[in-house]
PDB file of C-alpha atoms in Angstrom:
ATOM      1  CA  MET A   2       0.000   0.000   0.000  1.00 40.00           C
ATOM      2  CA  GLY A   3       1.463   3.376   0.916  1.00 41.00           C
ATOM      3  CA  GLU A   4       5.134   4.082   1.262  1.00 40.00           C
ATOM      4  CA  GLN A   5       4.738   7.243   3.346  1.00 44.00           C
ATOM      5  CA  ALA A   6       5.313   7.273   7.094  1.00 43.00           C
ATOM      6  CA  GLY A   7       2.191   6.687   9.150  1.00 47.00           C
ATOM      7  CA  GLU A   8       0.364   4.733   6.434  1.00 51.00           C
ATOM      8  CA  PHE A   9      -0.835   1.143   6.622  1.00 52.00           C
ATOM      9  CA  GLN A  10       2.031  -1.182   5.791  1.00 54.00           C
ATOM     10  CA  GLU A  11       1.820  -4.720   4.478  1.00 49.00           C
ATOM     11  CA  PRO A  12       4.249  -7.088   6.219  1.00 42.00           C
ATOM     12  CA  PRO A  13       7.160  -8.354   4.137  1.00 37.00           C
ATOM     13  CA  VAL A  14       6.619 -11.591   2.256  1.00 33.00           C
ATOM     14  CA  ARG A  15       7.969 -14.538   4.258  1.00 35.00           C
ATOM     15  CA  MET A  16       9.827 -17.133   2.282  1.00 29.00           C
ATOM     16  CA  PRO A  17       9.390 -20.692   3.536  1.00 32.00           C
ATOM     17  CA  GLY A  18      12.414 -22.046   5.362  1.00 32.00           C
ATOM     18  CA  PRO A  19      13.618 -25.624   5.606  1.00 32.00           C
ATOM     19  CA  ARG A  20      11.119 -28.113   7.022  1.00 30.00           C
ATOM     20  CA  THR A  21      11.657 -29.214  10.588  1.00 31.00           C
ATOM     21  CA  PRO A  22      11.937 -33.044  10.793  1.00 35.00           C
ATOM     22  CA  GLY A  23       8.814 -34.614  12.276  1.00 35.00           C
ATOM     23  CA  ARG A  24       6.555 -31.636  11.508  1.00 31.00           C
ATOM     24  CA  GLU A  25       5.394 -32.630   8.028  1.00 33.00           C
ATOM     25  CA  GLY A  26       1.610 -32.584   7.811  1.00 32.00           C
ATOM     26  CA  VAL A  27       1.205 -31.067  11.284  1.00 33.00           C
ATOM     27  CA  ALA A  28      -0.486 -27.680  11.488  1.00 40.00           C
ATOM     28  CA  GLY A  29       1.671 -25.419  13.615  1.00 44.00           C
ATOM     29  CA  ARG A  30       1.302 -21.925  14.989  1.00 44.00           C
ATOM     30  CA  ASP A  31       3.025 -20.480  11.958  1.00 51.00           C
ATOM     31  CA  ASP A  32       0.677 -22.232   9.501  1.00 71.00           C
ATOM     32  CA  ALA A  33      -2.606 -20.400  10.176  1.00 89.00           C
ATOM     33  CA  LEU A  34      -4.061 -17.412  11.961  1.00 94.00           C
ATOM     34  CA  SER A  35      -5.727 -18.087  15.299  1.00 92.00           C
ATOM     35  CA  GLU A  36      -9.464 -18.710  15.392  1.00 92.00           C
ATOM     36  CA  GLU A  37      -9.559 -17.186  18.882  1.00 91.00           C
ATOM     37  CA  GLY A  38     -10.382 -13.546  19.556  1.00 92.00           C
ATOM     38  CA  ILE A  39     -10.398 -10.481  17.361  1.00 95.00           C
ATOM     39  CA  GLY A  40      -7.663  -8.215  16.081  1.00 96.00           C
ATOM     40  CA  TRP A  41      -7.853  -4.455  15.637  1.00 97.00           C
ATOM     41  CA  ILE A  42      -5.904  -3.253  12.586  1.00 98.00           C
ATOM     42  CA  GLY A  43      -5.148   0.451  12.263  1.00 98.00           C
ATOM     43  CA  ALA A  44      -5.354   1.743   8.699  1.00 98.00           C
ATOM     44  CA  HIS A  45      -2.966   4.501   9.836  1.00 97.00           C
ATOM     45  CA  GLY A  46      -1.173   5.649  12.963  1.00 96.00           C
ATOM     46  CA  GLY A  47      -3.571   6.986  15.597  1.00 96.00           C
ATOM     47  CA  ALA A  48      -6.531   5.095  14.112  1.00 97.00           C
ATOM     48  CA  GLY A  49      -7.890   4.051  17.517  1.00 95.00           C
ATOM     49  CA  GLY A  50      -6.955   0.357  17.526  1.00 96.00           C
ATOM     50  CA  THR A  51      -5.035   0.593  20.795  1.00 95.00           C
ATOM     51  CA  THR A  52      -7.910   2.420  22.486  1.00 94.00           C
ATOM     52  CA  LEU A  53     -10.458  -0.107  21.205  1.00 95.00           C
ATOM     53  CA  THR A  54      -8.256  -2.923  22.515  1.00 94.00           C
ATOM     54  CA  ARG A  55      -8.125  -1.274  25.959  1.00 91.00           C
ATOM     55  CA  LEU A  56     -11.879  -0.613  25.986  1.00 92.00           C
ATOM     56  CA  LEU A  57     -13.141  -3.868  24.515  1.00 92.00           C
ATOM     57  CA  GLY A  58     -10.317  -6.419  24.560  1.00 92.00           C
ATOM     58  CA  GLY A  59      -8.848  -8.313  21.649  1.00 94.00           C
ATOM     59  CA  THR A  60      -5.438  -7.883  20.038  1.00 95.00           C
ATOM     60  CA  ASP A  61      -3.912  -4.595  18.947  1.00 96.00           C
ATOM     61  CA  ILE A  62      -2.262  -5.624  15.678  1.00 97.00           C
ATOM     62  CA  GLY A  63      -1.054  -2.176  14.669  1.00 96.00           C
ATOM     63  CA  CYS A  64      -0.811  -0.916  11.085  1.00 97.00           C
ATOM     64  CA  ARG A  65      -0.187  -4.265   9.401  1.00 96.00           C
ATOM     65  CA  TRP A  66      -1.895  -7.562   8.630  1.00 96.00           C
ATOM     66  CA  PRO A  67      -2.095 -10.217  11.375  1.00 97.00           C
ATOM     67  CA  ASP A  68       0.825 -12.608  11.663  1.00 94.00           C
ATOM     68  CA  ALA A  69       0.152 -16.323  12.147  1.00 93.00           C
ATOM     69  CA  ARG A  70       3.683 -16.887  13.505  1.00 92.00           C
ATOM     70  CA  ILE A  71       2.751 -15.042  16.698  1.00 91.00           C
ATOM     71  CA  GLY A  72      -0.783 -16.414  16.960  1.00 92.00           C
ATOM     72  CA  GLU A  73      -2.697 -13.319  15.910  1.00 95.00           C
ATOM     73  CA  PRO A  74      -6.423 -13.636  15.197  1.00 95.00           C
ATOM     74  CA  ALA A  75      -8.015 -14.376  11.830  1.00 95.00           C
ATOM     75  CA  GLN A  76     -11.058 -12.197  12.601  1.00 95.00           C
ATOM     76  CA  VAL A  77     -10.221  -8.504  12.346  1.00 97.00           C
ATOM     77  CA  MET A  78     -11.748  -5.054  12.429  1.00 97.00           C
ATOM     78  CA  LEU A  79     -10.096  -2.277  10.412  1.00 98.00           C
ATOM     79  CA  THR A  80      -9.947   1.035  12.283  1.00 98.00           C
ATOM     80  CA  GLY A  81      -9.506   4.604  11.110  1.00 98.00           C
ATOM     81  CA  ARG A  82     -10.263   8.197  12.048  1.00 98.00           C
ATOM     82  CA  THR A  83     -13.042  10.173  10.409  1.00 98.00           C
ATOM     83  CA  ASN A  84     -10.810  12.893   8.984  1.00 98.00           C
ATOM     84  CA  LEU A  85      -9.962  12.901   5.257  1.00 98.00           C
ATOM     85  CA  ASP A  86      -6.532  11.294   5.681  1.00 98.00           C
ATOM     86  CA  GLY A  87      -7.985   8.579   7.912  1.00 98.00           C
ATOM     87  CA  LEU A  88     -10.779   7.752   5.468  1.00 98.00           C
ATOM     88  CA  ARG A  89      -8.296   7.627   2.590  1.00 98.00           C
ATOM     89  CA  ALA A  90      -6.109   5.195   4.554  1.00 98.00           C
ATOM     90  CA  VAL A  91      -9.119   2.967   5.286  1.00 98.00           C
ATOM     91  CA  SER A  92     -10.015   3.013   1.573  1.00 97.00           C
ATOM     92  CA  ARG A  93      -6.474   1.915   0.645  1.00 97.00           C
ATOM     93  CA  ALA A  94      -6.609  -0.967   3.119  1.00 97.00           C
ATOM     94  CA  LEU A  95     -10.046  -2.033   1.823  1.00 97.00           C
ATOM     95  CA  ARG A  96      -8.701  -1.953  -1.735  1.00 96.00           C
ATOM     96  CA  ALA A  97      -5.807  -4.205  -0.683  1.00 96.00           C
ATOM     97  CA  LEU A  98      -8.311  -6.622   0.862  1.00 95.00           C
ATOM     98  CA  GLN A  99     -10.417  -6.667  -2.308  1.00 94.00           C
ATOM     99  CA  GLU A 100      -7.276  -7.412  -4.322  1.00 95.00           C
ATOM    100  CA  GLY A 101      -6.453 -10.344  -2.040  1.00 94.00           C
ATOM    101  CA  ARG A 102      -3.327  -8.774  -0.544  1.00 95.00           C
ATOM    102  CA  HIS A 103      -3.858 -10.162   2.958  1.00 94.00           C
ATOM    103  CA  PRO A 104      -2.944 -13.336   4.852  1.00 94.00           C
ATOM    104  CA  ALA A 105      -4.799 -16.543   4.025  1.00 93.00           C
ATOM    105  CA  GLY A 106      -7.711 -17.102   6.378  1.00 94.00           C
ATOM    106  CA  MET A 107      -8.028 -13.471   7.513  1.00 96.00           C
ATOM    107  CA  ARG A 108     -11.655 -12.348   7.811  1.00 96.00           C
ATOM    108  CA  LEU A 109     -12.721  -8.711   7.966  1.00 96.00           C
ATOM    109  CA  LEU A 110     -15.682  -8.276  10.315  1.00 96.00           C
ATOM    110  CA  GLY A 111     -16.033  -4.591   9.525  1.00 96.00           C
ATOM    111  CA  VAL A 112     -14.607  -1.105   9.609  1.00 98.00           C
ATOM    112  CA  VAL A 113     -14.625   0.999  12.784  1.00 98.00           C
ATOM    113  CA  LEU A 114     -14.440   4.744  12.232  1.00 98.00           C
ATOM    114  CA  VAL A 115     -13.423   6.696  15.340  1.00 97.00           C
ATOM    115  CA  ALA A 116     -14.480  10.343  15.519  1.00 97.00           C
ATOM    116  CA  ASP A 117     -11.552  12.727  15.090  1.00 96.00           C
ATOM    117  CA  ALA A 118     -13.475  15.637  16.673  1.00 96.00           C
ATOM    118  CA  PRO A 119     -16.824  16.307  18.326  1.00 96.00           C
ATOM    119  CA  GLY A 120     -19.804  17.216  16.159  1.00 95.00           C
ATOM    120  CA  ARG A 121     -21.176  16.265  12.774  1.00 95.00           C
ATOM    121  CA  LEU A 122     -19.018  15.335   9.815  1.00 96.00           C
ATOM    122  CA  PRO A 123     -18.936  17.485   6.693  1.00 96.00           C
ATOM    123  CA  ALA A 124     -20.976  16.091   3.766  1.00 96.00           C
ATOM    124  CA  ALA A 125     -17.846  15.229   1.757  1.00 95.00           C
ATOM    125  CA  LEU A 126     -16.632  12.887   4.523  1.00 97.00           C
ATOM    126  CA  THR A 127     -20.076  11.376   5.046  1.00 97.00           C
ATOM    127  CA  GLY A 128     -20.190  10.559   1.323  1.00 96.00           C
ATOM    128  CA  ARG A 129     -16.889   8.670   1.576  1.00 97.00           C
ATOM    129  CA  ILE A 130     -18.273   6.649   4.484  1.00 97.00           C
ATOM    130  CA  ARG A 131     -21.382   5.774   2.451  1.00 96.00           C
ATOM    131  CA  MET A 132     -19.112   4.409  -0.285  1.00 95.00           C
ATOM    132  CA  MET A 133     -17.202   2.292   2.278  1.00 97.00           C
ATOM    133  CA  ARG A 134     -20.484   0.739   3.411  1.00 96.00           C
ATOM    134  CA  SER A 135     -20.832  -0.818  -0.038  1.00 94.00           C
ATOM    135  CA  VAL A 136     -17.622  -2.792   0.650  1.00 94.00           C
ATOM    136  CA  ALA A 137     -17.858  -3.671   4.371  1.00 96.00           C
ATOM    137  CA  PRO A 138     -20.020  -3.066   7.447  1.00 97.00           C
ATOM    138  CA  VAL A 139     -19.079   0.307   8.961  1.00 97.00           C
ATOM    139  CA  HIS A 140     -19.355   1.103  12.666  1.00 97.00           C
ATOM    140  CA  ARG A 141     -18.963   4.652  13.967  1.00 97.00           C
ATOM    141  CA  VAL A 142     -17.534   5.505  17.389  1.00 96.00           C
ATOM    142  CA  PRO A 143     -18.412   8.999  18.651  1.00 96.00           C
ATOM    143  CA  TRP A 144     -16.049  11.515  20.197  1.00 96.00           C
ATOM    144  CA  ILE A 145     -15.423  10.511  23.850  1.00 95.00           C
ATOM    145  CA  PRO A 146     -13.950  13.502  25.736  1.00 94.00           C
ATOM    146  CA  SER A 147     -12.610  11.484  28.695  1.00 93.00           C
ATOM    147  CA  LEU A 148     -10.369   9.424  26.394  1.00 90.00           C
ATOM    148  CA  ARG A 149      -8.596  12.597  25.316  1.00 88.00           C
ATOM    149  CA  LEU A 150      -7.475  13.021  28.919  1.00 90.00           C
ATOM    150  CA  GLY A 151      -6.460   9.374  29.285  1.00 85.00           C
ATOM    151  CA  GLU A 152      -9.412   8.624  31.557  1.00 88.00           C
ATOM    152  CA  ALA A 153     -11.845   5.737  31.315  1.00 85.00           C
ATOM    153  CA  PRO A 154     -15.352   6.785  30.287  1.00 90.00           C
ATOM    154  CA  ARG A 155     -17.876   6.496  33.114  1.00 90.00           C
ATOM    155  CA  GLN A 156     -20.237   4.821  30.697  1.00 90.00           C
ATOM    156  CA  LEU A 157     -19.450   3.403  27.284  1.00 90.00           C
ATOM    157  CA  PRO A 158     -21.450   4.958  24.453  1.00 93.00           C
ATOM    158  CA  LYS A 159     -24.117   2.649  23.009  1.00 94.00           C
ATOM    159  CA  GLN A 160     -22.110   2.415  19.764  1.00 94.00           C
ATOM    160  CA  LEU A 161     -19.217   0.760  21.652  1.00 93.00           C
ATOM    161  CA  VAL A 162     -21.518  -1.582  23.560  1.00 92.00           C
ATOM    162  CA  ARG A 163     -23.103  -2.623  20.244  1.00 92.00           C
ATOM    163  CA  LEU A 164     -19.645  -3.028  18.674  1.00 92.00           C
ATOM    164  CA  SER A 165     -18.549  -5.275  21.557  1.00 90.00           C
ATOM    165  CA  GLY A 166     -21.423  -7.623  20.744  1.00 89.00           C
ATOM    166  CA  ILE A 167     -20.560  -7.733  17.047  1.00 85.00           C
ATOM    167  CA  ALA A 168     -16.867  -8.285  17.780  1.00 81.00           C
ATOM    168  CA  ASP A 169     -17.685 -10.735  20.612  1.00 79.00           C
ATOM    169  CA  VAL A 170     -15.414  -8.934  23.068  1.00 76.00           C
ATOM    170  CA  ARG A 171     -15.880  -7.634  26.597  1.00 69.00           C
ATOM    171  CA  PRO A 172     -17.285  -4.111  27.003  1.00 64.00           C
ATOM    172  CA  GLY A 173     -15.890  -1.946  29.742  1.00 54.00           C
ATOM    173  CA  ALA A 174     -12.368  -3.335  30.077  1.00 51.00           C
ATOM    174  CA  LEU A 175     -11.206   0.134  31.135  1.00 44.00           C
ATOM    175  CA  GLY A 176     -13.757   0.320  33.882  1.00 44.00           C
ATOM    176  CA  GLY A 177     -16.542   1.955  31.870  1.00 42.00           C
ATOM    177  CA  ARG A 178     -19.963   0.492  32.583  1.00 39.00           C
ATOM    178  CA  PRO A 179     -22.174  -0.436  29.629  1.00 38.00           C
TER     179      PRO A 179
END
């Protein structure tokens, strides 16, 4: 995908090494992504994946595809901010997925767009989000002022509680009450 700093990066291609005696035909950790849990993939730096991991659980994968060698999950959510650069980064990652440039067995559950500021989005950004919905389910997370200060929200917004059910993760890991 992008070559610029802060953009989603595909991991380098791994060339198969020599076979370990006695492992032929045995599925190992490095053969497939884990069927346990969910991974949060940031389409760009600051996309909200780390915060969603703290709030809901799962694995913070960062700005790359999941890696079977370290047991990362096959089920993933792609995260991005709602500003123009964030939406462009999400679009690039979705394009890579459509082109098949992702690990075998990886399954996208949806896109999570995290508000970059309080208030309504301009029409141009809302139009981009509508286009994304034709490719994948899109979930919006509103602006949460307490997170800006590094504090746990007293109560999780209904959008996050709903997202926790879709992602099958635990709401309120930071102490917020659903």
